[in-house]
Coordinates of C-alpha atoms and ligand atoms in Angstrom, one line a residue:
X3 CA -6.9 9.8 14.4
X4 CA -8.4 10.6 17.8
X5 CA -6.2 9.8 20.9
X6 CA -2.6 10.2 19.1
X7 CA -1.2 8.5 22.1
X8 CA -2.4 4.9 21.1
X9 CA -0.1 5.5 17.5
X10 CA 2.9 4.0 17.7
X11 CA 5.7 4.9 15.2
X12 CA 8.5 2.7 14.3
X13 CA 11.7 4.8 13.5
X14 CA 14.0 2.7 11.3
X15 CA 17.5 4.9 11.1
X16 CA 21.0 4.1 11.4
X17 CA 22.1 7.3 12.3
X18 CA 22.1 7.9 16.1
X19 CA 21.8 11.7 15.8
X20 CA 18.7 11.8 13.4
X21 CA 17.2 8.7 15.1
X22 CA 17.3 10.6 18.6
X23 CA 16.3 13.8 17.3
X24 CA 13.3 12.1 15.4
X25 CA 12.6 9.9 18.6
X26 CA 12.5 13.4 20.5
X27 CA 10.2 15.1 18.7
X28 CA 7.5 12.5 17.6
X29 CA 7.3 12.0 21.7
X30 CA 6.6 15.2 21.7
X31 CA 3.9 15.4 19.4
X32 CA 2.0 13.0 21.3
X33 CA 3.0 9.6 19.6
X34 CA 4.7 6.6 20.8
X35 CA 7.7 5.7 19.5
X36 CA 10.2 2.8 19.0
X37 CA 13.2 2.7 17.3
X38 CA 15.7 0.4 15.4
X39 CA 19.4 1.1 14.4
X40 CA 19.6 -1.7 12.0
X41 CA 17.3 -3.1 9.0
X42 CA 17.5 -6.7 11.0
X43 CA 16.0 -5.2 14.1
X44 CA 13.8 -3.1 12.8
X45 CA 11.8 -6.1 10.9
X46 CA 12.0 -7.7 14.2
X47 CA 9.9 -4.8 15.5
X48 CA 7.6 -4.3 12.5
X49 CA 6.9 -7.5 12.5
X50 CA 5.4 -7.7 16.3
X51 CA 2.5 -5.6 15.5
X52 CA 3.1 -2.7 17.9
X53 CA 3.8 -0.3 15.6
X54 CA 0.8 1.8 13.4
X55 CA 3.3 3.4 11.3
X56 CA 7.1 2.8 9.9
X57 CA 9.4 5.7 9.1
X58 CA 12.1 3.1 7.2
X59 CA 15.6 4.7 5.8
X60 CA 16.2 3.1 2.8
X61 CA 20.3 2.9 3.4
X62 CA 21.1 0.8 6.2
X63 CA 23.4 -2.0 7.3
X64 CA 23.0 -5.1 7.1
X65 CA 19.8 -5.3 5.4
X66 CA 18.1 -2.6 3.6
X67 CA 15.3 -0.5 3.9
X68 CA 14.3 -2.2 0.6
X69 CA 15.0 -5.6 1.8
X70 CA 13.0 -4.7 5.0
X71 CA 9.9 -3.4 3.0
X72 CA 9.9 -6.8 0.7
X73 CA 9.9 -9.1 3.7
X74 CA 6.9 -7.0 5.5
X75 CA 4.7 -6.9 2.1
X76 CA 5.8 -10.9 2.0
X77 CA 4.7 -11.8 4.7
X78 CA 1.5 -9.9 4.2
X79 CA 2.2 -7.4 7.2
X80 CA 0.2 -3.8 5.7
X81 CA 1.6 -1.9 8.0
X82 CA 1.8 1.9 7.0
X83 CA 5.5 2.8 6.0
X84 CA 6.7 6.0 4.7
X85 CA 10.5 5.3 3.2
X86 CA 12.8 8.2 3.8
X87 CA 15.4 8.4 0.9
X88 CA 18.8 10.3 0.6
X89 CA 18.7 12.7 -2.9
X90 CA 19.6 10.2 -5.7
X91 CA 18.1 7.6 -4.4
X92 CA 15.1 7.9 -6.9
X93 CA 15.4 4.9 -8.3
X94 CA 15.0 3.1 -5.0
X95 CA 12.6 5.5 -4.1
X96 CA 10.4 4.3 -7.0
X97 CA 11.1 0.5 -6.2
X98 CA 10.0 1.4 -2.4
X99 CA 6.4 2.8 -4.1
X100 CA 6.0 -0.3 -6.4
X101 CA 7.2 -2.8 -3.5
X102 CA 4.2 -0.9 -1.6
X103 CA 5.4 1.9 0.7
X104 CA 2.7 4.9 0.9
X105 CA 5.0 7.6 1.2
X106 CA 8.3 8.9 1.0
X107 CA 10.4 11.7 2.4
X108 CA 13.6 12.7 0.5
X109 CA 16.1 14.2 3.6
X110 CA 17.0 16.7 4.5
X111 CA 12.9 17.2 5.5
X112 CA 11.4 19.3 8.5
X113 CA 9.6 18.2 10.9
X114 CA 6.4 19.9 9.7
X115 CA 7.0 18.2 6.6
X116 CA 7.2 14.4 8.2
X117 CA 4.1 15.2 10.5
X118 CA 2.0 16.3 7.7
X119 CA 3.0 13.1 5.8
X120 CA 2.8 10.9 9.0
X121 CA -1.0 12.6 9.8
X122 CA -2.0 12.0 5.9
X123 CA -0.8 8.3 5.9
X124 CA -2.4 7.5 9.0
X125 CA -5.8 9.4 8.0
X126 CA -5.9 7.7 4.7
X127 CA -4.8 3.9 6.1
X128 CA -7.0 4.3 8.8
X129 CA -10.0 5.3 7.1
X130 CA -9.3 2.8 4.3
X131 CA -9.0 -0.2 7.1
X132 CA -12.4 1.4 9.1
X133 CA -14.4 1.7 6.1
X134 CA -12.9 -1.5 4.3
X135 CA -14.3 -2.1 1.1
X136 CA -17.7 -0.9 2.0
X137 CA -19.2 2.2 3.3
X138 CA -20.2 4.8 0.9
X139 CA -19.2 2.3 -1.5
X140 CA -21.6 0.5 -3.8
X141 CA -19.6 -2.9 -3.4
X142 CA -19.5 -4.9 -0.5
X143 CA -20.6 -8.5 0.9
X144 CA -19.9 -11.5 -1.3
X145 CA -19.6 -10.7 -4.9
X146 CA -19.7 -13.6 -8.2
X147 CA -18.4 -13.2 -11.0
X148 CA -18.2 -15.7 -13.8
X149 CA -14.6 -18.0 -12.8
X150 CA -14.9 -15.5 -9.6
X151 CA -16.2 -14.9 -5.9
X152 CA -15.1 -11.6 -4.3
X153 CA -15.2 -11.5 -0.1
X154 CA -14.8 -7.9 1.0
X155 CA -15.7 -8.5 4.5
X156 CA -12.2 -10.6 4.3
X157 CA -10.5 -9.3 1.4
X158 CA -10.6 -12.7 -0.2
X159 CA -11.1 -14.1 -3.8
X160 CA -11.5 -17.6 -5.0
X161 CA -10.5 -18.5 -8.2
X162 CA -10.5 -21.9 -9.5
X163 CA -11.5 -23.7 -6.0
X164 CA -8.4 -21.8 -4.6
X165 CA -8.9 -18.5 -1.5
X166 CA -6.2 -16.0 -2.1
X167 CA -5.8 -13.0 0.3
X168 CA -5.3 -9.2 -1.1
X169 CA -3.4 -6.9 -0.1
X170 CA -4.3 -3.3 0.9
X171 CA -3.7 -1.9 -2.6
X172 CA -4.8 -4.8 -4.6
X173 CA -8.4 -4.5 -2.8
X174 CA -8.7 -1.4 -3.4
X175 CA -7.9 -1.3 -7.2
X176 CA -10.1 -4.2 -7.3
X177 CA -12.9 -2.1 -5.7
X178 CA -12.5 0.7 -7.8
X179 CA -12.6 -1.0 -10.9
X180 CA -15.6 -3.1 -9.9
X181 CA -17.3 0.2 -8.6
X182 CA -16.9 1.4 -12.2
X183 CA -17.1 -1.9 -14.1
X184 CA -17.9 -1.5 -17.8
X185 CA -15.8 1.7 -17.4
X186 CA -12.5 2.8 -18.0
X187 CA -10.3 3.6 -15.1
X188 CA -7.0 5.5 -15.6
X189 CA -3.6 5.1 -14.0
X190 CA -3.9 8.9 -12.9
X191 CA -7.5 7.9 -11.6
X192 CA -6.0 4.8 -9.9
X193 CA -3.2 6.5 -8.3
X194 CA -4.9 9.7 -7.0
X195 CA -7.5 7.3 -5.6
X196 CA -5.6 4.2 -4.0
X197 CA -2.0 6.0 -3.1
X198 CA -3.3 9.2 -2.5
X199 CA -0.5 10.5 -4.6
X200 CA -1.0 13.9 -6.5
X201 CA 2.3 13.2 -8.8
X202 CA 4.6 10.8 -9.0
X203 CA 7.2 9.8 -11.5
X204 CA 6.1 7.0 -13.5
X205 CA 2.8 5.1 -13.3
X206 CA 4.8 2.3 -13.5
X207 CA 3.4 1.3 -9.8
X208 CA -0.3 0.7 -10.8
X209 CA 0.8 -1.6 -14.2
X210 CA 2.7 -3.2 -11.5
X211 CA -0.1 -4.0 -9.1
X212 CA -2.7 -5.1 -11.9
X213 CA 0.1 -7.0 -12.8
X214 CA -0.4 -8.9 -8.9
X215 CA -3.9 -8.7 -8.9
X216 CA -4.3 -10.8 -12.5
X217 CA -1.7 -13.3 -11.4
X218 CA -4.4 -13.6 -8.3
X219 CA -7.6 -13.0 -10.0
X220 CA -7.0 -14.0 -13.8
X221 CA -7.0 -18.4 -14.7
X222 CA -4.4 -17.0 -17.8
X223 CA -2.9 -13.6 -17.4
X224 CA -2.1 -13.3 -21.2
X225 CA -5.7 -13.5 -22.2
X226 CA -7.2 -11.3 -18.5
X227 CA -11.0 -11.7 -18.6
X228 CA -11.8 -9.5 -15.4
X229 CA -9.4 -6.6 -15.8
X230 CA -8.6 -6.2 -19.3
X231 CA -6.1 -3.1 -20.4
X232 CA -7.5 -0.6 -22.4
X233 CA -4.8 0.5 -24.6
X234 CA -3.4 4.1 -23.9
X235 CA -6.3 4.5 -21.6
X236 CA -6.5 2.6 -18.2
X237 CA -8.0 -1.0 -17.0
X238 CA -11.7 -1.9 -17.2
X239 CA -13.4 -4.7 -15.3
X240 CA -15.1 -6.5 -17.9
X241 CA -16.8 -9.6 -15.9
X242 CA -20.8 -9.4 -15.7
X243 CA -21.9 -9.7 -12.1
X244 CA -23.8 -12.9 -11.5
X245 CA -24.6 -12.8 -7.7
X246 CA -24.4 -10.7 -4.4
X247 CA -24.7 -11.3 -1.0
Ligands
CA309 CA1 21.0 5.6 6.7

C-alpha cells in the first residue's frame, strides 16, 4: 500500500452522523472516499469499480447490507468489504463471512480499530491479487488433473468441456490444497491462511466454500474425487497431477 491516495473507500451507512464523521476522518488519513446512504446506492457505487475497499453496515433501508454483499459476490465483483455490524447481529455477521466479506467491525469501534482492519484488508487483498496464485508458490501456469485443467494466470478451471471462473477465496483454497496435495489441510489451516482470521466462531465458512468449489470442480459432488473430506480432520486434494505448463 504505497501512495494511500490512489485507495478509494466506499462508506455504506445510513446514519448521516457516523457516515460524515467516518467520511471526515478516512480523508484525513490520506484515502479517498465515497459514500452511500442507502444499500441501493451503495451497490450502484460498488459496482462502478472506483472503490478498493467497502465499509458496508449490515442494517440499512431498503436493501441490506446482506443483500448488497450477495449481489457483489453474484456478480463476481471481489471487491474488499469489511461489514460493520451492530452487537447481536452475530448471526448476520457470520452470514456476511460465509457470503464472502473479509472482515467485520462490531460498533461502537475506534478509529484506530477500523484503520488497522482497513490497512490489513487491503495488505492481504492486495498482495493476494499482485502475487495471484503464483510467486513463492509452487503452483502456477496451466495445471491437469485427471477430469481437470487448472489456469492460475486466469483463475479458471475446466471441467467437463465447460470454463468456470473462481472467486478470490475459492482460488486460493484450491491453491492451498493443491500446494499440499496428498496432505491433509485443516479448517483452522484454511482459515488462518485464506481469511487471515486468527478466530472466528464457527468453521462453518470453509465447509461452505469447499462446498462452491466441488459444485465447480467435482462431475458428482456426493462422490468428490479432487477434494475429498477427511473426516474430523480437514480436506485433501486427492487428484494425481498429469501435466504443467
Ligand atoms: Ca444502519
Amino acid at each position: 500500500m504505497s501512495n494511500l491516495a490512489e485507495t478509494c473507500i466506499l462508506v455504506i451507512e445510513d446514519e448521516p452522523d457516523l457516515r460524515a464523521g467516518l467520511q471526515h476522518n478516512l480523508e484525513l488519513e490520506g484515502f479517498k472516499v465515497l459514500t452511500a446512504a442507502d444499500g441501493r446506492e451503495g451497490l450502484r457505487k460498488a459496482k462502478d469499480g472506483q472503490a478498493s475497499l467497502v465499509l458496508l453496515d449490515l442494517m440499512l433501508p431498503g436493501m441490506s447490507g446482506i443483500e448488497v454483499l450477495r449481489n457483489l459476490r453474484e456478480i463476481g465483483r471481489e471487491i474488499p468489504i469489511i461489514i460493520v455490524s451492530a452487537k447481536g447481529q452475530d448471526r448476520d455477521k457470520v452470514q456476511g463471512l460465509e457470503l464472502g466479506a473479509d472482515d467485520y467491525l462490531t460498533k461502537p469501534f475506534g478509529l484506530s480499530e477500523l484503520l488497522a482492519r482497513i490497512r490489513a484488508v487491503l495488505r492481504r487483498t492486495q498482495v493476494g491479487a499482485k502475487a495471484g496464485v503464483g510467486e513463492k508458490s509452487s503452483v502456477g501456469g496451466v495445471m491437469r488433473f485427471p477430469d481437470l485443467v487448472v489456469d492460475w494466470r486466469r483463475f479458471t478451471i475446466v471441467r467437463d468441456g465447460t470454463e468456470q471462473q473462481l472467486s478470490r477465496y475459492e482460488a486460493e483454497i484450491l491453491r492451498m490444497l493443491i500446494e499440499r496435495r496428498g496432505e491433509v489441510v485443516s479448517r483452522q489451516d484454511l482459515l488462518r491462511k485464506v481469511w487471515g482470521y486468527v478466530h472466528l466462531p464457527t468453521t462453518r465458512t470453509v465447509d461452505n466454500h469447499i462446498a462452491r468449489l466441488r459444485k465447480k470442480l467435482e462431475h458428482d459432488v456426493d462422490k468428490p474425487i479432487h477434494v475429498v473430506t477427511v473426516h474430523g480432520l480437514g480436506y485433501r486434494f486427492e487428484s494425481p497431477l498429469l501435466e504443467e505448463s
